[in-house]
CSV table of N, CA, C and O in Angstrom, one decimal:
chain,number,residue,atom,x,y,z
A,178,UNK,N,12.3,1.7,-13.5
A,178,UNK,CA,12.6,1.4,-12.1
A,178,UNK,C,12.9,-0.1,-12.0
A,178,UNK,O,12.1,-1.0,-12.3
A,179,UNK,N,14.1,-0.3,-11.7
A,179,UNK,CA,14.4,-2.0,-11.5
A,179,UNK,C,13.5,-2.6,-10.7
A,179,UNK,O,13.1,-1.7,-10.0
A,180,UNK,N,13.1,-3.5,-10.4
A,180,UNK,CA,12.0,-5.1,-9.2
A,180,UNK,C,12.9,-4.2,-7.9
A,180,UNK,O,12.2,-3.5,-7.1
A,181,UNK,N,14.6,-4.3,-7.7
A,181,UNK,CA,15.1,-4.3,-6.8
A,181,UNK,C,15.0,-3.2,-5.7
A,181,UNK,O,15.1,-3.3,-4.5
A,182,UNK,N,14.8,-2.0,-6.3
A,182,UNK,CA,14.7,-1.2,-6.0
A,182,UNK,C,13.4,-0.7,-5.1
A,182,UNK,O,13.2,0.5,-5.0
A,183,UNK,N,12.7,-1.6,-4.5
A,183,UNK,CA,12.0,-1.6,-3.6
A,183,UNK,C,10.8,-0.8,-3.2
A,183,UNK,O,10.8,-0.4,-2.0
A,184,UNK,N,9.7,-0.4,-4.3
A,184,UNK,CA,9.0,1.3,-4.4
A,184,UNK,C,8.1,0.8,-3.1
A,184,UNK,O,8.5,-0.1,-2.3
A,185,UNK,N,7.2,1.4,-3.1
A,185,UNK,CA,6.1,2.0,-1.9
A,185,UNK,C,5.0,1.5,-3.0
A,185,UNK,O,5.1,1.8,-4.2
A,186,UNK,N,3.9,0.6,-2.5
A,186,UNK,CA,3.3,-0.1,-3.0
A,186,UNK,C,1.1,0.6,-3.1
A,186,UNK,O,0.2,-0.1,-2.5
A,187,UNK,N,0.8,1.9,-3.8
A,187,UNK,CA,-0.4,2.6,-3.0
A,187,UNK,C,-1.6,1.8,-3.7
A,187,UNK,O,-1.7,1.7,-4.9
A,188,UNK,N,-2.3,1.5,-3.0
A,188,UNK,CA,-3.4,0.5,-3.1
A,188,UNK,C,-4.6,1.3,-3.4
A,188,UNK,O,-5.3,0.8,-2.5
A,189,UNK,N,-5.4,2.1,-3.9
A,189,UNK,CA,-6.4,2.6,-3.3
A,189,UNK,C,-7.4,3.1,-4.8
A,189,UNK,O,-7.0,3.7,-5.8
A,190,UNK,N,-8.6,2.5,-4.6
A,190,UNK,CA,-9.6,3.1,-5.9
A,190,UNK,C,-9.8,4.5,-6.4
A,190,UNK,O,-10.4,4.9,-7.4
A,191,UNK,N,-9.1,5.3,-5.5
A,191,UNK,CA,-9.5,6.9,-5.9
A,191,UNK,C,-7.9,7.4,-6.5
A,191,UNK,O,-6.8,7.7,-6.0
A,192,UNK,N,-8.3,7.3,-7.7
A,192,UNK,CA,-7.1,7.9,-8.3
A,192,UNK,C,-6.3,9.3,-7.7
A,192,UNK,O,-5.1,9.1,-7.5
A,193,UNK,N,-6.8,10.7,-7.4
A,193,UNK,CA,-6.6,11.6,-7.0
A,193,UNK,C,-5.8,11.4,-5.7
A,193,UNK,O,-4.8,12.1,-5.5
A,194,UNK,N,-6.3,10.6,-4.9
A,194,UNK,CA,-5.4,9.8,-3.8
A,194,UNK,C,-4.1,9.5,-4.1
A,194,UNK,O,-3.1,10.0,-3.6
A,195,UNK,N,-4.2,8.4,-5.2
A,195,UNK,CA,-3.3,7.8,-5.8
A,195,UNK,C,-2.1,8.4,-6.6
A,195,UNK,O,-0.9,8.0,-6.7
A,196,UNK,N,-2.5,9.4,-7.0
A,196,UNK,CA,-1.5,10.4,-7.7
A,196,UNK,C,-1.0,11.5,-7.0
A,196,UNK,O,0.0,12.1,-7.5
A,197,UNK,N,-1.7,12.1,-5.6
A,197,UNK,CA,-1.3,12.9,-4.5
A,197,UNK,C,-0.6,12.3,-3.6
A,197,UNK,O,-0.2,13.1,-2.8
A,198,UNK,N,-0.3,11.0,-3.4
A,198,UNK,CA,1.0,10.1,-2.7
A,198,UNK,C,1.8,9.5,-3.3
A,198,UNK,O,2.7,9.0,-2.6
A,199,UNK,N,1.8,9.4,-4.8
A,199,UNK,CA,3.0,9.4,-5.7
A,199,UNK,C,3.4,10.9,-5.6
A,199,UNK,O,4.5,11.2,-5.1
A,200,UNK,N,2.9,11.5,-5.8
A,200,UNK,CA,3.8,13.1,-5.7
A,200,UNK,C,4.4,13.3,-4.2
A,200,UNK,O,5.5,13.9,-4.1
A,201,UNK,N,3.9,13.1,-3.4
A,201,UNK,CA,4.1,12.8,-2.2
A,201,UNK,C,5.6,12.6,-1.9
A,201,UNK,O,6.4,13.6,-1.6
A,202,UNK,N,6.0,11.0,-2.0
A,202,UNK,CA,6.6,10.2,-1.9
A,202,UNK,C,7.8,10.3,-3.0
A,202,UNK,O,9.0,10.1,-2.8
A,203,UNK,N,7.1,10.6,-4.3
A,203,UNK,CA,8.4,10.8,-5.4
A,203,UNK,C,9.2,12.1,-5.1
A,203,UNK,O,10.2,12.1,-5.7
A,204,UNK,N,8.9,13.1,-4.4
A,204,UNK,CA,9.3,14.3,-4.2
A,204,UNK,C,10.4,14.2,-3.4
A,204,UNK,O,11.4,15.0,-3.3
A,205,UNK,N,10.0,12.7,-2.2
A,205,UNK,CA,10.9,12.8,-1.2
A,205,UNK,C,11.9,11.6,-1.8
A,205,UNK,O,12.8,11.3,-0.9
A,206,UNK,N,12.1,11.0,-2.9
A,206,UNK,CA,12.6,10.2,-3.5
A,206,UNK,C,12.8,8.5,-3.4
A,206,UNK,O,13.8,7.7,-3.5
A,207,UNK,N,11.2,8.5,-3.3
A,207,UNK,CA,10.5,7.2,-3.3
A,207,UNK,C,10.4,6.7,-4.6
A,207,UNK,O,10.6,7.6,-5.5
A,208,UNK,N,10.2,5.6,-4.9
A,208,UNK,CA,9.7,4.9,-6.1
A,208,UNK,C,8.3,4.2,-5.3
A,208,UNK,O,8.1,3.7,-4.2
A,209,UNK,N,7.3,4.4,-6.6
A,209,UNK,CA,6.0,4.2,-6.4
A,209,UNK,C,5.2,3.6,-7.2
A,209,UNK,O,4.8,4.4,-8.0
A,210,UNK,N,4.8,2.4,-7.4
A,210,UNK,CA,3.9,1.7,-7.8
A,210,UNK,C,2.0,2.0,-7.3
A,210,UNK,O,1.6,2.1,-6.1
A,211,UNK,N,1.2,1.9,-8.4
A,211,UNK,CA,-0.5,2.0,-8.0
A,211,UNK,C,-1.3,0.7,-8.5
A,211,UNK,O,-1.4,0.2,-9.6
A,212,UNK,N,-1.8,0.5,-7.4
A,212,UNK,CA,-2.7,-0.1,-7.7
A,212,UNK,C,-4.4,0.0,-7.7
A,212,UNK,O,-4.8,-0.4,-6.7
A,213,UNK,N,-5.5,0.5,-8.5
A,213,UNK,CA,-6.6,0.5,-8.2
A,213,UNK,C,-7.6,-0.4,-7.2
A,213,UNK,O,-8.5,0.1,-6.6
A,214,UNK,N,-7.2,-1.6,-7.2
A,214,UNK,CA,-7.7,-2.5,-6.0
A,214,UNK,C,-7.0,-3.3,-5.8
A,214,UNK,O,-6.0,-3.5,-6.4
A,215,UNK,N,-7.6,-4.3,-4.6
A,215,UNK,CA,-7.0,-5.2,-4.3
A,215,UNK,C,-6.4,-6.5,-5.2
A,215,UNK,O,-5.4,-7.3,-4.9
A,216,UNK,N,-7.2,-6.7,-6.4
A,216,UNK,CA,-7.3,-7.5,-7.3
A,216,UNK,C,-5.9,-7.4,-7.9
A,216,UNK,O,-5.0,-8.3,-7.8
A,217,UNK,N,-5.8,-5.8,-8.6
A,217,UNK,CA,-5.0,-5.5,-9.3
A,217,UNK,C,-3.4,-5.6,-8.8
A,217,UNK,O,-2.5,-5.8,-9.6
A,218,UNK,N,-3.2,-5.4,-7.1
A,218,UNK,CA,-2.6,-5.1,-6.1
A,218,UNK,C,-2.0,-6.8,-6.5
A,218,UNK,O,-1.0,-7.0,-7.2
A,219,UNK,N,-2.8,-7.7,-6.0
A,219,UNK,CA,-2.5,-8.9,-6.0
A,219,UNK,C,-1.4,-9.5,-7.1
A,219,UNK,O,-0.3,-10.0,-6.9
A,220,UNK,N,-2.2,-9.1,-8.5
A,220,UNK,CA,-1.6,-9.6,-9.4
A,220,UNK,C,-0.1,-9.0,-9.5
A,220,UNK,O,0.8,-9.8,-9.4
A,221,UNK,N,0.3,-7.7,-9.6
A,221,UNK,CA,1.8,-7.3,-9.2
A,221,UNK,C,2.5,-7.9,-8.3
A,221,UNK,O,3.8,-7.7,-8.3
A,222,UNK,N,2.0,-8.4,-7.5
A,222,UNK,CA,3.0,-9.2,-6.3
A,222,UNK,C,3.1,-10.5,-6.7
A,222,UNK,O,3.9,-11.1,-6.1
A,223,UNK,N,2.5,-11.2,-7.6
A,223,UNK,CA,2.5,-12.4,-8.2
A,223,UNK,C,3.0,-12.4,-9.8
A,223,UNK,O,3.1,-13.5,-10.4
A,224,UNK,N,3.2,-11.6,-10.3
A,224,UNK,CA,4.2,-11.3,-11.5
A,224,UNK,C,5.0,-11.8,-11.4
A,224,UNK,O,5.3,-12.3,-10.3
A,225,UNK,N,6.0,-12.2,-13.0
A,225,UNK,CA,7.2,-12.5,-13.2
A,225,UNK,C,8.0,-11.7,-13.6
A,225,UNK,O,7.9,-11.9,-14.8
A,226,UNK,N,8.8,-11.0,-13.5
A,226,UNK,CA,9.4,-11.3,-11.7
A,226,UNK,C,8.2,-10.2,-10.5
A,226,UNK,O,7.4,-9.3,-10.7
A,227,UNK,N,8.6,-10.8,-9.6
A,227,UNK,CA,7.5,-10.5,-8.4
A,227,UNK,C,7.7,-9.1,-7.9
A,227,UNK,O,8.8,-8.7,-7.6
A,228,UNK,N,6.6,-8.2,-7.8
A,228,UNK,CA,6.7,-7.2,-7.4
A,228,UNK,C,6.9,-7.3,-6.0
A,228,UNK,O,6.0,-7.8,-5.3
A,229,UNK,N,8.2,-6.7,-5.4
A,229,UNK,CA,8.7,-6.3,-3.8
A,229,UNK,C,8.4,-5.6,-2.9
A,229,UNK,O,9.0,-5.7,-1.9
A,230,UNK,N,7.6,-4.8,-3.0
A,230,UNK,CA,7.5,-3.4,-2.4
A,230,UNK,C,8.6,-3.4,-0.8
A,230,UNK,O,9.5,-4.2,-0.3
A,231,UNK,N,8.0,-2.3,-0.4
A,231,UNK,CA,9.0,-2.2,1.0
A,231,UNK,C,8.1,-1.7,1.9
A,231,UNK,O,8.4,-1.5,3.1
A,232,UNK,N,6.8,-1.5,1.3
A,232,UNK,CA,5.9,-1.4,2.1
A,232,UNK,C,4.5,-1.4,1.2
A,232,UNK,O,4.7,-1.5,0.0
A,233,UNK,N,3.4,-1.3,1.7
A,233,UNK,CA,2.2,-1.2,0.8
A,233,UNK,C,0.7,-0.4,1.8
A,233,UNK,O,0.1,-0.7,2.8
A,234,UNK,N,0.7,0.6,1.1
A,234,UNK,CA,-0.1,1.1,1.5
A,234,UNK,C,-1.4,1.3,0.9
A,234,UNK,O,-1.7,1.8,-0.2
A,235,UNK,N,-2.2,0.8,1.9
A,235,UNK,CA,-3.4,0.1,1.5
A,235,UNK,C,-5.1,0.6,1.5
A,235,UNK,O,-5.6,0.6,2.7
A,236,UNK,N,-5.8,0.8,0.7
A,236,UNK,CA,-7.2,1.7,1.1
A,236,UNK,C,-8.3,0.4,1.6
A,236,UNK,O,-8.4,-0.6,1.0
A,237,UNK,N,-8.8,0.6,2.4
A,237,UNK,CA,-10.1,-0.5,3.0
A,237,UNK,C,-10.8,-0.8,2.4
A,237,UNK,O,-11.0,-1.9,2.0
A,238,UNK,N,-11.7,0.5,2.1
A,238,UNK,CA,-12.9,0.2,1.0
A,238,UNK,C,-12.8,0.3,-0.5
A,238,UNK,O,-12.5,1.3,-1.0
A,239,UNK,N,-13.0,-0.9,-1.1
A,239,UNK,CA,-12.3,-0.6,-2.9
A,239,UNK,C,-13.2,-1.4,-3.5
A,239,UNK,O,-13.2,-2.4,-2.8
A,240,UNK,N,-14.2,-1.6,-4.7
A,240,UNK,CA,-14.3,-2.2,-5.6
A,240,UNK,C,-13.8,-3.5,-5.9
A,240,UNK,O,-12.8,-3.8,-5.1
A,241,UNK,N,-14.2,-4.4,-6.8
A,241,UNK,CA,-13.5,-5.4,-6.8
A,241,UNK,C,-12.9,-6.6,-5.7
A,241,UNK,O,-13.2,-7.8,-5.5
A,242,UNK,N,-11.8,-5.7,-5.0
A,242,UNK,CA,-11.3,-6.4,-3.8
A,242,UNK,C,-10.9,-5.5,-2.7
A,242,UNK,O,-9.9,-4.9,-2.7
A,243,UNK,N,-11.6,-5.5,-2.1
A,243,UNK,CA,-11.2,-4.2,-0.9
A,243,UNK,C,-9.7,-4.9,-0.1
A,243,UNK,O,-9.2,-6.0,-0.2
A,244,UNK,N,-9.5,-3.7,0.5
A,244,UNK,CA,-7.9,-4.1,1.1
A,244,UNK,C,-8.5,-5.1,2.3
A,244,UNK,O,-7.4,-5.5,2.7
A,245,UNK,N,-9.2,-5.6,2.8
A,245,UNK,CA,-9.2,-6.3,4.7
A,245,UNK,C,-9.0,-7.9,3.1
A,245,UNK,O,-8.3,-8.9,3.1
A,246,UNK,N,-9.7,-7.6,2.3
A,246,UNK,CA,-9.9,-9.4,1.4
A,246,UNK,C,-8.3,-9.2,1.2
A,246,UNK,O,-7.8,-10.0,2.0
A,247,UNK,N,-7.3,-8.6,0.5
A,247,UNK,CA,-6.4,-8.6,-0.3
A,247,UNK,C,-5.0,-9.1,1.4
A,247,UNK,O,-4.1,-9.9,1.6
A,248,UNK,N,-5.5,-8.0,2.0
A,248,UNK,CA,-4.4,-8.8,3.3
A,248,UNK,C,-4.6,-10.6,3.4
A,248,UNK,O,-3.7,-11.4,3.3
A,249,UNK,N,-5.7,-10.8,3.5
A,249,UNK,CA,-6.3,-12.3,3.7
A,249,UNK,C,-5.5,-13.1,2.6
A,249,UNK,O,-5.1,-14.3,2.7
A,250,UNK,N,-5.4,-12.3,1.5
A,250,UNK,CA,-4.6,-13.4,0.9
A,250,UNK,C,-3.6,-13.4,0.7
A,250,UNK,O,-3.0,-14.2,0.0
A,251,UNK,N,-2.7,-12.1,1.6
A,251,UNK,CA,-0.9,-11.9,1.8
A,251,UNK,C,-1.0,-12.5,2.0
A,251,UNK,O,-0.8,-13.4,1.2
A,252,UNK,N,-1.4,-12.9,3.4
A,252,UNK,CA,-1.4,-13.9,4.6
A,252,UNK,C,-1.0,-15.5,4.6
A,252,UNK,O,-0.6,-16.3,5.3
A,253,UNK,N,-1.7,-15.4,3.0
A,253,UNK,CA,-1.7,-17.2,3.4
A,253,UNK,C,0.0,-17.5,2.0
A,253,UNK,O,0.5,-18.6,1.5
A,254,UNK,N,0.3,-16.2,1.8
A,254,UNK,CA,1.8,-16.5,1.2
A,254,UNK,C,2.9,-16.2,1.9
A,254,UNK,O,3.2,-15.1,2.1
A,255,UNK,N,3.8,-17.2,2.5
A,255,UNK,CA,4.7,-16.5,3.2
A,255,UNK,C,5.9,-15.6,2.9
A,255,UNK,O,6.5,-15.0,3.8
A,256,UNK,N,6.1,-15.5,1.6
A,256,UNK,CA,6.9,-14.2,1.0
A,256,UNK,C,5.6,-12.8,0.9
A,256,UNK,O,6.0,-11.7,0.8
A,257,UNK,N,4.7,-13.0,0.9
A,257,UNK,CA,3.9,-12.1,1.0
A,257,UNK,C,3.6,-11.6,1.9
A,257,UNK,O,3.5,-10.4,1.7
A,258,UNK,N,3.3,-12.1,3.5
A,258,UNK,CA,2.8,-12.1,4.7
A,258,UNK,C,3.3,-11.3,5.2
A,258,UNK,O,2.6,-10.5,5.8
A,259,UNK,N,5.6,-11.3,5.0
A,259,UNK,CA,5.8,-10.1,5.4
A,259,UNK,C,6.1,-8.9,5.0
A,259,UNK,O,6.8,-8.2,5.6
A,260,UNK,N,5.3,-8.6,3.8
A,260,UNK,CA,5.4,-7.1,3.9
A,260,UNK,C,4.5,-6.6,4.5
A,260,UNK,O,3.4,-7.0,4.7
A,261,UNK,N,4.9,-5.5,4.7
A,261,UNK,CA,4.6,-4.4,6.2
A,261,UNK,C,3.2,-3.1,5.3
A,261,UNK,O,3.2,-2.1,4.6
A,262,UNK,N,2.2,-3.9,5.8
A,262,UNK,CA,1.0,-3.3,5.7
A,262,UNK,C,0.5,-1.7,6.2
A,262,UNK,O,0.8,-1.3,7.4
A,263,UNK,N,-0.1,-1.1,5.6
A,263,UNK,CA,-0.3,-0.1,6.7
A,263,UNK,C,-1.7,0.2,5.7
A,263,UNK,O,-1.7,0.2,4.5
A,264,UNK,N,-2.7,0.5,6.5
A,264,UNK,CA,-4.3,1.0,6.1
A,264,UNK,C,-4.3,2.4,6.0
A,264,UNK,O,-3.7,3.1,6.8
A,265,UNK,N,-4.8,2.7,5.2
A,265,UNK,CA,-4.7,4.6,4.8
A,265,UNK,C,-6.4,4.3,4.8
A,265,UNK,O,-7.0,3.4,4.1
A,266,UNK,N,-6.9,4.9,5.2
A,266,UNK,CA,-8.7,4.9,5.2
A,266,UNK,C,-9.4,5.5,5.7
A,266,UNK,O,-8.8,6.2,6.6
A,267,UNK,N,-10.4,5.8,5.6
A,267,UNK,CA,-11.6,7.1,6.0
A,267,UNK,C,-12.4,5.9,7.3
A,267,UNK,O,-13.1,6.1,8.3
A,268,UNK,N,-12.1,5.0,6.8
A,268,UNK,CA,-13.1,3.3,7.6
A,268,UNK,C,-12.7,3.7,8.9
A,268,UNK,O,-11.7,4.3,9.1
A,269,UNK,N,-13.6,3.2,10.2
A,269,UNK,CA,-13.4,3.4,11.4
A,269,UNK,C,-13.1,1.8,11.6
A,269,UNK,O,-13.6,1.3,12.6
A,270,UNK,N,-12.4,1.0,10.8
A,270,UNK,CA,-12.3,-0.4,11.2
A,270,UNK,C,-10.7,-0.5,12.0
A,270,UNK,O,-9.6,-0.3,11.5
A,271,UNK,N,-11.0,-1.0,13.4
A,271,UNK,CA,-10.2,-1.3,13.8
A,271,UNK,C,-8.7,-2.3,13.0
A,271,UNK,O,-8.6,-2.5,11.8
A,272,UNK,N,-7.6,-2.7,14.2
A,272,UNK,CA,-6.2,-3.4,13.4
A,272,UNK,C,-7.4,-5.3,13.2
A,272,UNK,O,-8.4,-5.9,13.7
A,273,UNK,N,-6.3,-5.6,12.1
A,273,UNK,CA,-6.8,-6.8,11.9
A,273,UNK,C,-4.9,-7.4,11.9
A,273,UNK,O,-4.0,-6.6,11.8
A,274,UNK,N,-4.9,-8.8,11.9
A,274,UNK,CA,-3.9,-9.6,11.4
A,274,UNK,C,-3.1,-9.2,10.2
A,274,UNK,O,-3.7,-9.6,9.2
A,275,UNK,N,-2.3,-8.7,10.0
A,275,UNK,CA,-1.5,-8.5,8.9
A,275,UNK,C,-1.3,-7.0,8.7
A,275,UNK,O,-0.5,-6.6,7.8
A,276,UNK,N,-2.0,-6.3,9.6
A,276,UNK,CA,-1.8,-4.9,9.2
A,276,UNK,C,-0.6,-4.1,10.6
A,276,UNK,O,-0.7,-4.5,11.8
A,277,UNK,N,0.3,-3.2,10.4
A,277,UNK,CA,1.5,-2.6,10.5
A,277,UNK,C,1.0,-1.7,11.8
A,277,UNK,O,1.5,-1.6,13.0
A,278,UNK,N,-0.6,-0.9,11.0
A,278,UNK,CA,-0.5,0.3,11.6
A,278,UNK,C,-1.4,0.9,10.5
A,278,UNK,O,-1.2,0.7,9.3
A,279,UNK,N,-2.7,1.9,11.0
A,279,UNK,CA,-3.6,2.5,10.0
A,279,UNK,C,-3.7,4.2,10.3
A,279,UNK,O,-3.8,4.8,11.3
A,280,UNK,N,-3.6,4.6,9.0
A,280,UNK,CA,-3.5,5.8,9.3
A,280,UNK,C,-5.2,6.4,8.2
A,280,UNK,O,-5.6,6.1,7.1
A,281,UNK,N,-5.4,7.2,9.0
A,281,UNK,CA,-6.7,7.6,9.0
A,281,UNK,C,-6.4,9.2,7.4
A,281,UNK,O,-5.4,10.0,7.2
A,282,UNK,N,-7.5,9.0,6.9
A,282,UNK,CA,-7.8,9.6,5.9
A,282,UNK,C,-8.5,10.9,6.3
A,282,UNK,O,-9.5,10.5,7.0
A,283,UNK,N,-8.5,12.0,6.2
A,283,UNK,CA,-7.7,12.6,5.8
A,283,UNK,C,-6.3,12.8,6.4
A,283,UNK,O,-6.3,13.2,7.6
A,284,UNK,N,-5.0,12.6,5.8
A,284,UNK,CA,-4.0,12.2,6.9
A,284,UNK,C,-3.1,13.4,6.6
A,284,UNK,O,-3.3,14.1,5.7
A,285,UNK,N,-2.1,13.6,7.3
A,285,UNK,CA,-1.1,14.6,7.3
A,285,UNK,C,-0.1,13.7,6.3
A,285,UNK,O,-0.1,12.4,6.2
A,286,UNK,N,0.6,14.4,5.6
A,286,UNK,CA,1.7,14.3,4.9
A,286,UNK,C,3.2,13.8,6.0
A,286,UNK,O,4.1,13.1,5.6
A,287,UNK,N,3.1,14.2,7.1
A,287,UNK,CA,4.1,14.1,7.5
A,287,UNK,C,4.1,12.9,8.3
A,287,UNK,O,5.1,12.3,8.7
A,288,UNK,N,2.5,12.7,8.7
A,288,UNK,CA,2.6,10.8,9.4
A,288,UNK,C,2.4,9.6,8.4
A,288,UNK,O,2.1,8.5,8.6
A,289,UNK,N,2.6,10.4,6.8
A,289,UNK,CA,2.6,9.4,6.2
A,289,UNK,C,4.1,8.9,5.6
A,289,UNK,O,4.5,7.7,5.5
A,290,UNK,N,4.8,10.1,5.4
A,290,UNK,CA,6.1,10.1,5.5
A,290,UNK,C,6.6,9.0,6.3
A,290,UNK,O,7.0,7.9,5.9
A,291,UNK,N,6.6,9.6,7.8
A,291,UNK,CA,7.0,9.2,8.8
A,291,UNK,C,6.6,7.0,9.0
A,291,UNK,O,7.3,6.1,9.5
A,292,UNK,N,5.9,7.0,8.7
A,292,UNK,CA,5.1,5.3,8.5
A,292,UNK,C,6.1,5.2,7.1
A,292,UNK,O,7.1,4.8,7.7
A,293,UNK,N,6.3,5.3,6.3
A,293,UNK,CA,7.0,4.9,4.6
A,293,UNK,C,8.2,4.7,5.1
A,293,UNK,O,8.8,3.6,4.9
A,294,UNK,N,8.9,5.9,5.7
A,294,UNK,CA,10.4,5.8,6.1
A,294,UNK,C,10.7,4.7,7.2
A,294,UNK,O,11.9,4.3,7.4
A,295,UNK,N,9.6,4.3,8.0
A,295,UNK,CA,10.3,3.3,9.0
A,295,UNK,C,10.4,1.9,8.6
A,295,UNK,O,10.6,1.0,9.4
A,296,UNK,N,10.3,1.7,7.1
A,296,UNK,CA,10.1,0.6,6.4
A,296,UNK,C,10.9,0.5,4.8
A,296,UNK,O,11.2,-0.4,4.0
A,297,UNK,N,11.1,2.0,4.7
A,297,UNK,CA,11.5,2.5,3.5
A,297,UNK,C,12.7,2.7,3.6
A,297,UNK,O,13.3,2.8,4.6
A,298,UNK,N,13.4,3.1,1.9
A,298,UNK,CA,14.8,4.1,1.9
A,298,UNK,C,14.3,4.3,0.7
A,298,UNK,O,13.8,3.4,0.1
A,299,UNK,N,14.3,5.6,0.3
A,299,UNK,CA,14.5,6.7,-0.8
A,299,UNK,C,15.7,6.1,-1.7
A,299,UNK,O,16.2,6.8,-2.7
């Protein structure tokens, strides 16, 4: 998959997650990059060359670096800041700065779709 090509970026410590929205998403003809946490998350967007996503979808509670720390430090990049955040979580934690829009875990397939595509192209 070329940098340019713009995948869908899934943030989240639970692999089974992680591999049920790449199937998700590659079926509908996404490109999809994982990250286990926020840490890991980080370092791909700061790679050479920089990972792009087109969106990044993000788990709350994670090991290491939970997603609310890992926005905190989009934020303070301005190539980073704007990509378009969205919280996939079981957490009852309200919107914070930097985030799109949260979609609650256990989530339908089709409002996750629907969130990818308004940010996305296949």
């Amino acid at each position: 998959m070329s940098p340019a090509s713009n995948p869908v970026l899934v943030v989240d410590d639970d692999p089974d997650i992680r591999e049920a929205v790449q199937d998700i998403l590659s079926f509908e003809g996404y490109g999809v990059v994982q990250a286990d946490n926020g840490r890991e998350a980080l370092a791909l967007l700061s790679s050479e060359p920089p990972l792009r996503p087109c969106i990044i979808l993000l788990d709350l509670m994670m090991p290491v670096m939970d997603g609310e720390e890992l926005v905190g430090h989009l934020q303070k990049v301005p190539a980073l800041a704007e990509l378009p955040v969205i919280l996939v979580t079981a957490s009852g934690r309200g919107m914070f700065p930097g985030v799109k829009t949260i979609i609650k875990k256990p989530f339908e397939m089709d409002e996750l779709l629907a969130a990818v595509a308004a940010h996305c192209h296949p």
